[in-house]
Structures are given as C-alpha cells and as structure tokens.
Amino acid sequence: MVHIWNDPSEVPADFGPSVVTFGNFDGVHRGHQQVLSQLIRIARLNHARAVAITFDPHPAQVHRPESAPELIMGLEDKLVALGELGLDAVLVMKYSLELASLTPEEFVADILVGSLKASHVVIGHDARFGRGNSGDLDTMQELGKKLGFEVLVISEFGSEGFPLHGDQYGDQNDGGSKDRRCSSTWVREALREGDVATAAAVLGRPHRMRGAVVHGAARGRDLGFPTANLASDSSGYIPADGIYAGWLVDQAGTRWPAAISVGSNPTFDGVSRQVEAHVIDRPEEAVEDFDLYGQSVVVEFVARLRGMVAYRGPEALVDQMRLDVVQTHNILFAR
C-alpha cells in the first residue's frame, strides 16, 4: 500500500533510506511512468523506499493563475495513478509562495534529506527547483556531494522509444520531426482537439474525468436516452465538444459501457457546457432501476465518434443517438 503524506512532518522519523524524485506529474503519462518505474527499480536494488514528491496546487496556479494550464487530472486521480505504479510513498507538498521561497539547498536539505532520508535523487536533465527555479542538475549534483546522496539522471519516454511515429504526430514547431517527447502539453493539445485516442496513447490509459452525478434538464431521459450528468466542479480536462465512446465507472467500481456527450446541447439552444454519459446495453432494466444521482463516478474517453451538431428537432437527434449507441457498442466490444 502506498503511503500518502500531505506534509513533511507526517513522514515517520525512522523512514528511509529512500530514492526520491519530484515533479507535478500532471496526467502521470508514459514519460512520468518511465521515470518512476526506473526510480522503483533503483530503490529495490538499494533496499530503499521509492518516493515521489508532487505539488498541489500546480505551481502555475500560484505564480500565474491567469495563464495556468487546465489540469489533465485532479489530485485524487493523480494519487491513484501514482499508487498503481508501485511507489512506496507520495509526499504531496502544498505549493505556496512560502515553499517557492526556499533556496535549492533548503528544499533539498530539509525535505529530500531531512524528512525523506534520500540516498538517491532521480531527476531529468532539465530539472529546475528552488527559489526562482535557480537550482538545476549541476546544483543537485553539488548538493549530493555535500549532503551525501547520489544523483541519477533519467530521461522521460520520448523520441527514441515512444511508438507514436509518423508525420501526423510530428511537432510543427521542430521542423517536422516524426517523434515527440511525451508531455502533459501534448495530452492537453490532443484533448483540446477531441483526439482522445492520441491522449490515451501518451497517457498509457484512457483519459478520465471524475465527479458527482447531478440532476440535469432530463432531456435525455425524455428522449429515451437517460444520462448521468457530471457536476460542473468535476476534475479532469474536458475534451472538445462532441460525442465519445467510453466507460462509466460507478461508485462500486462497476464499469459500464457508455456514449458520452460533451457540449451545450445545441439542438435545444443549450448554453452551459456539460459532460453526460448514457450507459448502453441495459434494455432489460427500467430507467428508474439505474440511479446514479449523488454518486462519485469516473468517465473514461476511448474514441471520438463525431462533433456536436444542432439537429432539426428531437426526431433527427434521436435517430442520430441510436446510431451513436450502435457505434459505441461496436468500438468498445470490437474483437
């Protein structure tokens, strides 16, 4: 079981030695996974604990909230994803201006060495840390010699190993390169375009949102397609408007196939953007027998079926929804 600490003071005094890394880990994508899997391997070889430090809120939300990126996942899902990798512990540091004011040496000496008893620190070539991002790889190596830990440099999963190759995945800003380093930015770009398949390939799993099921306008129910509407404060990046095939995971952990709508219901002059999932393949049960209201559910996006379209009346919309359900079934249960 992974230990979750919300402050360095919660780390047991006898904890350690540990192999430590730190970062935002938004999305816990395949690049993050490669670094963390190597960290775990190193920890096992050295009979140490594998620990990741992450920050909440995202530093950009503190330093430049007006331009901070929309997060791929909420903290709860991040901790689930980190725990699934096999880490021994995750330290969630509350990010604040006070934390940001620590010098590189204070951050390393007080937290990595003082609290976590780091014997090894794993970082990337471009790592920055400490006040004004003044600490870098050279700084960490100097501190390692001074404070008695080893520094290991590991590159994230990128152009040499990532299987998404071809012109369609090239970064338009790098002269047409056919390979691209895994990044949270890439995931956000894909989701912004509704390309949940590429997002899933970079993440290593389908993109997901988490939230409470709330009452909506009940138009889907009236049309024979009842939906579970996610609350407006749900966590996770909202993909581009459209219809998607995916899964709904209820509070009990049961996975249900679902056709998912993201948008503002233009057929009915909707104004608020909503995420709603219609569970399919349940003809034997009455609508009232499947009540998800108030539950915290997860919605996973597998494939985009189409964009959001305003139809000429409910009849045309219902015809299209029937086709969406068939296509969703075929995608989710393709053999």
GROMACS .gro file of C-alpha atoms in nm:
model
  335
    1MET     CA    1   0.000   0.000   0.000
    2VAL     CA    2   0.132   0.342  -0.092
    3HIS     CA    3   0.166   0.592   0.193
    4ILE     CA    4   0.026   0.938   0.122
    5TRP     CA    5   0.166   1.229   0.323
    6ASN     CA    6   0.040   1.587   0.297
    7ASP     CA    7   0.329   1.749   0.482
    8PRO     CA    8   0.691   1.657   0.555
    9SER     CA    9   0.603   1.650   0.926
   10GLU     CA   10   0.389   1.339   0.858
   11VAL     CA   11   0.689   1.134   0.742
   12PRO     CA   12   0.788   0.892   1.020
   13ALA     CA   13   1.118   0.976   1.189
   14ASP     CA   14   1.259   0.632   1.108
   15PHE     CA   15   1.162   0.644   0.741
   16GLY     CA   16   1.430   0.577   0.485
   17PRO     CA   17   1.661   0.540   0.318
   18SER     CA   18   1.469   0.646   0.008
   19VAL     CA   19   1.508   0.706  -0.363
   20VAL     CA   20   1.327   1.031  -0.440
   21THR     CA   21   1.206   1.231  -0.737
   22PHE     CA   22   0.980   1.535  -0.757
   23GLY     CA   23   0.751   1.697  -1.012
   24ASN     CA   24   0.394   1.797  -1.093
   25PHE     CA   25   0.318   1.466  -1.270
   26ASP     CA   26   0.000   1.606  -1.428
   27GLY     CA   27  -0.158   1.316  -1.614
   28VAL     CA   28   0.103   1.065  -1.489
   29HIS     CA   29   0.171   0.997  -1.858
   30ARG     CA   30   0.410   0.743  -2.008
   31GLY     CA   31   0.706   0.975  -1.969
   32HIS     CA   32   0.636   1.005  -1.598
   33GLN     CA   33   0.578   0.632  -1.578
   34GLN     CA   34   0.919   0.554  -1.726
   35VAL     CA   35   1.097   0.779  -1.477
   36LEU     CA   36   0.902   0.638  -1.184
   37SER     CA   37   0.948   0.276  -1.292
   38GLN     CA   38   1.323   0.334  -1.304
   39LEU     CA   39   1.308   0.501  -0.963
   40ILE     CA   40   1.129   0.197  -0.821
   41ARG     CA   41   1.385  -0.038  -0.977
   42ILE     CA   42   1.672   0.162  -0.827
   43ALA     CA   43   1.501   0.164  -0.487
   44ARG     CA   44   1.458  -0.213  -0.491
   45LEU     CA   45   1.822  -0.268  -0.587
   46ASN     CA   46   1.934  -0.045  -0.300
   47HIS     CA   47   1.686  -0.181  -0.042
   48ALA     CA   48   1.535   0.165  -0.017
   49ARG     CA   49   1.187   0.319  -0.037
   50ALA     CA   50   1.058   0.463  -0.366
   51VAL     CA   51   0.911   0.811  -0.310
   52ALA     CA   52   0.764   1.076  -0.538
   53ILE     CA   53   0.705   1.436  -0.429
   54THR     CA   54   0.428   1.622  -0.607
   55PHE     CA   55   0.271   1.964  -0.558
   56ASP     CA   56  -0.083   2.086  -0.502
   57PRO     CA   57  -0.195   2.325  -0.634
   58HIS     CA   58   0.005   2.330  -0.956
   59PRO     CA   59   0.281   2.595  -0.920
   60ALA     CA   60   0.147   2.786  -1.220
   61GLN     CA   61  -0.183   2.835  -1.038
   62VAL     CA   62   0.008   3.020  -0.766
   63HIS     CA   63   0.253   3.221  -0.978
   64ARG     CA   64   0.041   3.298  -1.286
   65PRO     CA   65  -0.320   3.191  -1.228
   66GLU     CA   66  -0.446   3.382  -1.530
   67SER     CA   67  -0.244   3.160  -1.766
   68ALA     CA   68  -0.214   2.838  -1.567
   69PRO     CA   69  -0.285   2.526  -1.774
   70GLU     CA   70  -0.607   2.333  -1.720
   71LEU     CA   71  -0.509   2.021  -1.531
   72ILE     CA   72  -0.539   1.682  -1.700
   73MET     CA   73  -0.645   1.516  -1.377
   74GLY     CA   74  -0.741   1.606  -1.023
   75LEU     CA   75  -0.529   1.524  -0.720
   76GLU     CA   76  -0.734   1.216  -0.629
   77ASP     CA   77  -0.679   1.055  -0.969
   78LYS     CA   78  -0.313   1.156  -0.970
   79LEU     CA   79  -0.259   0.978  -0.639
   80VAL     CA   80  -0.443   0.670  -0.767
   81ALA     CA   81  -0.226   0.662  -1.080
   82LEU     CA   82   0.096   0.711  -0.882
   83GLY     CA   83  -0.004   0.440  -0.636
   84GLU     CA   84  -0.073   0.193  -0.916
   85LEU     CA   85   0.288   0.218  -1.030
   86GLY     CA   86   0.421   0.056  -0.713
   87LEU     CA   87   0.563   0.353  -0.524
   88ASP     CA   88   0.610   0.315  -0.152
   89ALA     CA   89   0.506   0.670  -0.072
   90VAL     CA   90   0.391   1.001  -0.222
   91LEU     CA   91   0.451   1.331  -0.045
   92VAL     CA   92   0.200   1.597  -0.152
   93MET     CA   93   0.357   1.936  -0.086
   94LYS     CA   94   0.115   2.226  -0.052
   95TYR     CA   95   0.255   2.469  -0.304
   96SER     CA   96   0.270   2.826  -0.179
   97LEU     CA   97   0.482   3.135  -0.209
   98GLU     CA   98   0.650   3.029   0.115
   99LEU     CA   99   0.752   2.694  -0.033
  100ALA     CA  100   0.861   2.868  -0.353
  101SER     CA  101   1.090   3.094  -0.149
  102LEU     CA  102   1.308   2.804  -0.028
  103THR     CA  103   1.655   2.807  -0.175
  104PRO     CA  104   1.761   2.496  -0.367
  105GLU     CA  105   1.974   2.386  -0.072
  106GLU     CA  106   1.693   2.442   0.179
  107PHE     CA  107   1.449   2.239  -0.033
  108VAL     CA  108   1.695   1.951  -0.071
  109ALA     CA  109   1.840   1.956   0.281
  110ASP     CA  110   1.510   1.999   0.467
  111ILE     CA  111   1.277   1.782   0.262
  112LEU     CA  112   1.469   1.533   0.046
  113VAL     CA  113   1.740   1.460   0.301
  114GLY     CA  114   1.595   1.576   0.633
  115SER     CA  115   1.245   1.428   0.603
  116LEU     CA  116   1.285   1.152   0.345
  117LYS     CA  117   1.644   1.042   0.418
  118ALA     CA  118   1.723   1.034   0.046
  119SER     CA  119   2.012   0.810  -0.053
  120HIS     CA  120   1.945   0.872  -0.424
  121VAL     CA  121   1.769   1.156  -0.608
  122VAL     CA  122   1.632   1.090  -0.956
  123ILE     CA  123   1.586   1.393  -1.185
  124GLY     CA  124   1.578   1.485  -1.552
  125HIS     CA  125   1.839   1.681  -1.746
  126ASP     CA  126   1.616   1.991  -1.746
  127ALA     CA  127   1.502   1.977  -1.383
  128ARG     CA  128   1.465   2.310  -1.203
  129PHE     CA  129   1.392   2.364  -0.835
  130GLY     CA  130   1.423   2.611  -0.552
  131ARG     CA  131   1.369   2.986  -0.534
  132GLY     CA  132   1.320   3.134  -0.880
  133ASN     CA  133   1.394   2.791  -1.032
  134SER     CA  134   1.757   2.867  -0.962
  135GLY     CA  135   1.851   2.504  -0.894
  136ASP     CA  136   1.939   2.273  -1.181
  137LEU     CA  137   2.116   1.942  -1.244
  138ASP     CA  138   2.458   2.087  -1.159
  139THR     CA  139   2.316   2.228  -0.836
  140MET     CA  140   2.170   1.891  -0.740
  141GLN     CA  141   2.497   1.713  -0.809
  142GLU     CA  142   2.686   1.962  -0.593
  143LEU     CA  143   2.432   1.917  -0.313
  144GLY     CA  144   2.459   1.540  -0.348
  145LYS     CA  145   2.831   1.556  -0.280
  146LYS     CA  146   2.777   1.791   0.012
  147LEU     CA  147   2.481   1.614   0.174
  148GLY     CA  148   2.571   1.254   0.093
  149PHE     CA  149   2.330   1.128  -0.172
  150GLU     CA  150   2.374   1.005  -0.528
  151VAL     CA  151   2.212   1.185  -0.822
  152LEU     CA  152   2.074   0.976  -1.108
  153VAL     CA  153   1.965   1.135  -1.435
  154ILE     CA  154   1.683   0.965  -1.627
  155SER     CA  155   1.520   1.090  -1.944
  156GLU     CA  156   1.143   1.070  -1.988
  157PHE     CA  157   0.995   0.840  -2.250
  158GLY     CA  158   1.041   1.023  -2.579
  159SER     CA  159   1.155   1.014  -2.936
  160GLU     CA  160   1.376   0.706  -2.902
  161GLY     CA  161   1.112   0.480  -2.753
  162PHE     CA  162   0.765   0.625  -2.795
  163PRO     CA  163   0.563   0.427  -3.052
  164LEU     CA  164   0.363   0.718  -3.192
  165HIS     CA  165   0.564   0.780  -3.508
  166GLY     CA  166   0.474   0.933  -3.841
  167ASP     CA  167   0.410   1.277  -3.987
  168GLN     CA  168   0.068   1.302  -3.823
  169TYR     CA  169   0.236   1.312  -3.483
  170GLY     CA  170   0.516   1.549  -3.578
  171ASP     CA  171   0.567   1.865  -3.378
  172GLN     CA  172   0.503   2.151  -3.617
  173ASN     CA  173   0.748   2.367  -3.426
  174ASP     CA  174   1.051   2.145  -3.465
  175GLY     CA  175   1.089   2.124  -3.840
  176GLY     CA  176   0.854   1.832  -3.889
  177SER     CA  177   1.009   1.582  -3.650
  178LYS     CA  178   0.832   1.247  -3.666
  179ASP     CA  179   0.882   1.174  -3.297
  180ARG     CA  180   0.775   1.368  -2.993
  181ARG     CA  181   0.858   1.353  -2.625
  182CYS     CA  182   0.572   1.253  -2.400
  183SER     CA  183   0.440   1.557  -2.217
  184SER     CA  184   0.139   1.692  -2.036
  185THR     CA  185   0.125   1.965  -2.301
  186TRP     CA  186   0.082   1.703  -2.574
  187VAL     CA  187  -0.204   1.541  -2.382
  188ARG     CA  188  -0.380   1.876  -2.340
  189GLU     CA  189  -0.338   1.955  -2.708
  190ALA     CA  190  -0.490   1.622  -2.806
  191LEU     CA  191  -0.785   1.663  -2.569
  192ARG     CA  192  -0.843   2.019  -2.689
  193GLU     CA  193  -0.888   1.873  -3.038
  194GLY     CA  194  -1.104   1.584  -2.915
  195ASP     CA  195  -0.834   1.334  -3.010
  196VAL     CA  196  -0.880   1.110  -2.708
  197ALA     CA  197  -0.708   0.820  -2.884
  198THR     CA  198  -0.378   1.008  -2.904
  199ALA     CA  199  -0.425   1.133  -2.548
  200ALA     CA  200  -0.471   0.772  -2.435
  201ALA     CA  201  -0.158   0.663  -2.622
  202VAL     CA  202   0.051   0.930  -2.447
  203LEU     CA  203  -0.111   0.864  -2.110
  204GLY     CA  204  -0.092   0.487  -2.139
  205ARG     CA  205  -0.464   0.461  -2.048
  206PRO     CA  206  -0.790   0.635  -2.143
  207HIS     CA  207  -0.831   0.993  -2.028
  208ARG     CA  208  -1.076   1.020  -1.741
  209MET     CA  209  -1.287   1.270  -1.553
  210ARG     CA  210  -1.424   1.229  -1.201
  211GLY     CA  211  -1.725   1.396  -1.044
  212ALA     CA  212  -2.062   1.369  -0.875
  213VAL     CA  213  -2.371   1.281  -1.079
  214VAL     CA  214  -2.621   1.567  -1.061
  215HIS     CA  215  -2.966   1.635  -1.196
  216GLY     CA  216  -2.981   1.794  -1.539
  217ALA     CA  217  -3.264   1.908  -1.767
  218ALA     CA  218  -3.374   1.543  -1.813
  219ARG     CA  219  -3.396   1.586  -2.192
  220GLY     CA  220  -3.206   1.262  -2.247
  221ARG     CA  221  -3.448   1.072  -2.026
  222ASP     CA  222  -3.745   1.223  -2.213
  223LEU     CA  223  -3.591   1.108  -2.543
  224GLY     CA  224  -3.525   0.756  -2.413
  225PHE     CA  225  -3.152   0.811  -2.354
  226PRO     CA  226  -3.107   0.893  -1.983
  227THR     CA  227  -2.769   1.035  -1.894
  228ALA     CA  228  -2.550   1.070  -1.587
  229ASN     CA  229  -2.457   1.438  -1.576
  230LEU     CA  230  -2.125   1.529  -1.415
  231ALA     CA  231  -2.122   1.824  -1.176
  232SER     CA  232  -1.959   2.143  -1.301
  233ASP     CA  233  -1.679   2.111  -1.045
  234SER     CA  234  -1.572   1.767  -1.171
  235SER     CA  235  -1.198   1.711  -1.204
  236GLY     CA  236  -1.015   1.630  -1.526
  237TYR     CA  237  -0.958   1.811  -1.854
  238ILE     CA  238  -1.282   1.843  -2.055
  239PRO     CA  239  -1.221   1.726  -2.415
  240ALA     CA  240  -1.350   1.913  -2.719
  241ASP     CA  241  -1.726   1.919  -2.772
  242GLY     CA  242  -1.856   1.604  -2.934
  243ILE     CA  243  -1.980   1.252  -2.881
  244TYR     CA  244  -1.745   0.984  -2.749
  245ALA     CA  245  -1.743   0.611  -2.681
  246GLY     CA  246  -1.617   0.526  -2.337
  247TRP     CA  247  -1.688   0.385  -1.995
  248LEU     CA  248  -1.861   0.498  -1.679
  249VAL     CA  249  -1.722   0.355  -1.355
  250ASP     CA  250  -1.973   0.382  -1.071
  251GLN     CA  251  -1.901   0.423  -0.702
  252ALA     CA  252  -1.896   0.046  -0.652
  253GLY     CA  253  -1.627   0.008  -0.919
  254THR     CA  254  -1.853  -0.144  -1.185
  255ARG     CA  255  -1.757  -0.043  -1.541
  256TRP     CA  256  -2.047   0.036  -1.773
  257PRO     CA  257  -2.015   0.098  -2.150
  258ALA     CA  258  -2.133   0.449  -2.230
  259ALA     CA  259  -2.191   0.700  -2.506
  260ILE     CA  260  -2.059   1.031  -2.371
  261SER     CA  261  -2.172   1.378  -2.477
  262VAL     CA  262  -1.958   1.688  -2.422
  263GLY     CA  263  -2.113   2.021  -2.514
  264SER     CA  264  -2.405   2.256  -2.471
  265ASN     CA  265  -2.693   2.067  -2.642
  266PRO     CA  266  -2.724   2.298  -2.945
  267THR     CA  267  -3.042   2.125  -3.065
  268PHE     CA  268  -3.216   2.269  -2.758
  269ASP     CA  269  -3.029   2.601  -2.752
  270GLY     CA  270  -2.826   2.488  -2.453
  271VAL     CA  271  -2.591   2.741  -2.300
  272SER     CA  272  -2.391   2.561  -2.030
  273ARG     CA  273  -2.124   2.311  -2.126
  274GLN     CA  274  -2.194   1.965  -1.986
  275VAL     CA  275  -2.039   1.620  -1.971
  276GLU     CA  276  -2.303   1.348  -1.964
  277ALA     CA  277  -2.280   0.973  -2.011
  278HIS     CA  278  -2.555   0.742  -2.139
  279VAL     CA  279  -2.498   0.384  -2.024
  280ILE     CA  280  -2.575   0.145  -2.310
  281ASP     CA  281  -2.665  -0.225  -2.335
  282ARG     CA  282  -2.917  -0.226  -2.049
  283PRO     CA  283  -3.252  -0.296  -2.227
  284GLU     CA  284  -3.370  -0.537  -1.960
  285GLU     CA  285  -3.387  -0.277  -1.682
  286ALA     CA  286  -3.616   0.019  -1.636
  287VAL     CA  287  -3.463   0.363  -1.620
  288GLU     CA  288  -3.559   0.412  -1.258
  289ASP     CA  289  -3.371   0.095  -1.156
  290PHE     CA  290  -3.038   0.253  -1.251
  291ASP     CA  291  -2.996   0.557  -1.028
  292LEU     CA  292  -2.651   0.716  -1.010
  293TYR     CA  293  -2.754   1.051  -0.860
  294GLY     CA  294  -2.519   1.164  -0.588
  295GLN     CA  295  -2.258   0.903  -0.669
  296SER     CA  296  -1.898   0.996  -0.746
  297VAL     CA  297  -1.823   0.836  -1.082
  298VAL     CA  298  -1.538   0.821  -1.333
  299VAL     CA  299  -1.594   0.875  -1.705
  300GLU     CA  300  -1.329   0.737  -1.941
  301PHE     CA  301  -1.298   0.855  -2.302
  302VAL     CA  302  -1.199   0.587  -2.556
  303ALA     CA  303  -1.284   0.724  -2.902
  304ARG     CA  304  -1.448   1.030  -3.057
  305LEU     CA  305  -1.749   0.950  -3.273
  306ARG     CA  306  -1.839   1.292  -3.410
  307GLY     CA  307  -1.859   1.661  -3.335
  308MET     CA  308  -2.152   1.837  -3.172
  309VAL     CA  309  -2.428   1.919  -3.421
  310ALA     CA  310  -2.758   2.108  -3.395
  311TYR     CA  311  -3.032   1.886  -3.543
  312ARG     CA  312  -3.366   1.994  -3.684
  313GLY     CA  313  -3.582   1.874  -3.399
  314PRO     CA  314  -3.581   1.586  -3.150
  315GLU     CA  315  -3.665   1.316  -3.406
  316ALA     CA  316  -3.347   1.370  -3.607
  317LEU     CA  317  -3.146   1.383  -3.286
  318VAL     CA  318  -3.294   1.055  -3.161
  319ASP     CA  319  -3.210   0.885  -3.492
  320GLN     CA  320  -2.850   1.002  -3.460
  321MET     CA  321  -2.831   0.895  -3.094
  322ARG     CA  322  -2.939   0.545  -3.189
  323LEU     CA  323  -2.652   0.535  -3.439
  324ASP     CA  324  -2.415   0.668  -3.172
  325VAL     CA  325  -2.514   0.387  -2.936
  326VAL     CA  326  -2.452   0.122  -3.202
  327GLN     CA  327  -2.116   0.272  -3.292
  328THR     CA  328  -2.019   0.297  -2.924
  329HIS     CA  329  -2.100  -0.073  -2.872
  330ASN     CA  330  -1.902  -0.173  -3.180
  331ILE     CA  331  -1.595   0.025  -3.068
  332LEU     CA  332  -1.597  -0.091  -2.708
  333PHE     CA  333  -1.664  -0.455  -2.783
  334ALA     CA  334  -1.469  -0.494  -3.109
  335ARG     CA  335  -1.293  -0.828  -3.127
   0.00000   0.00000   0.00000
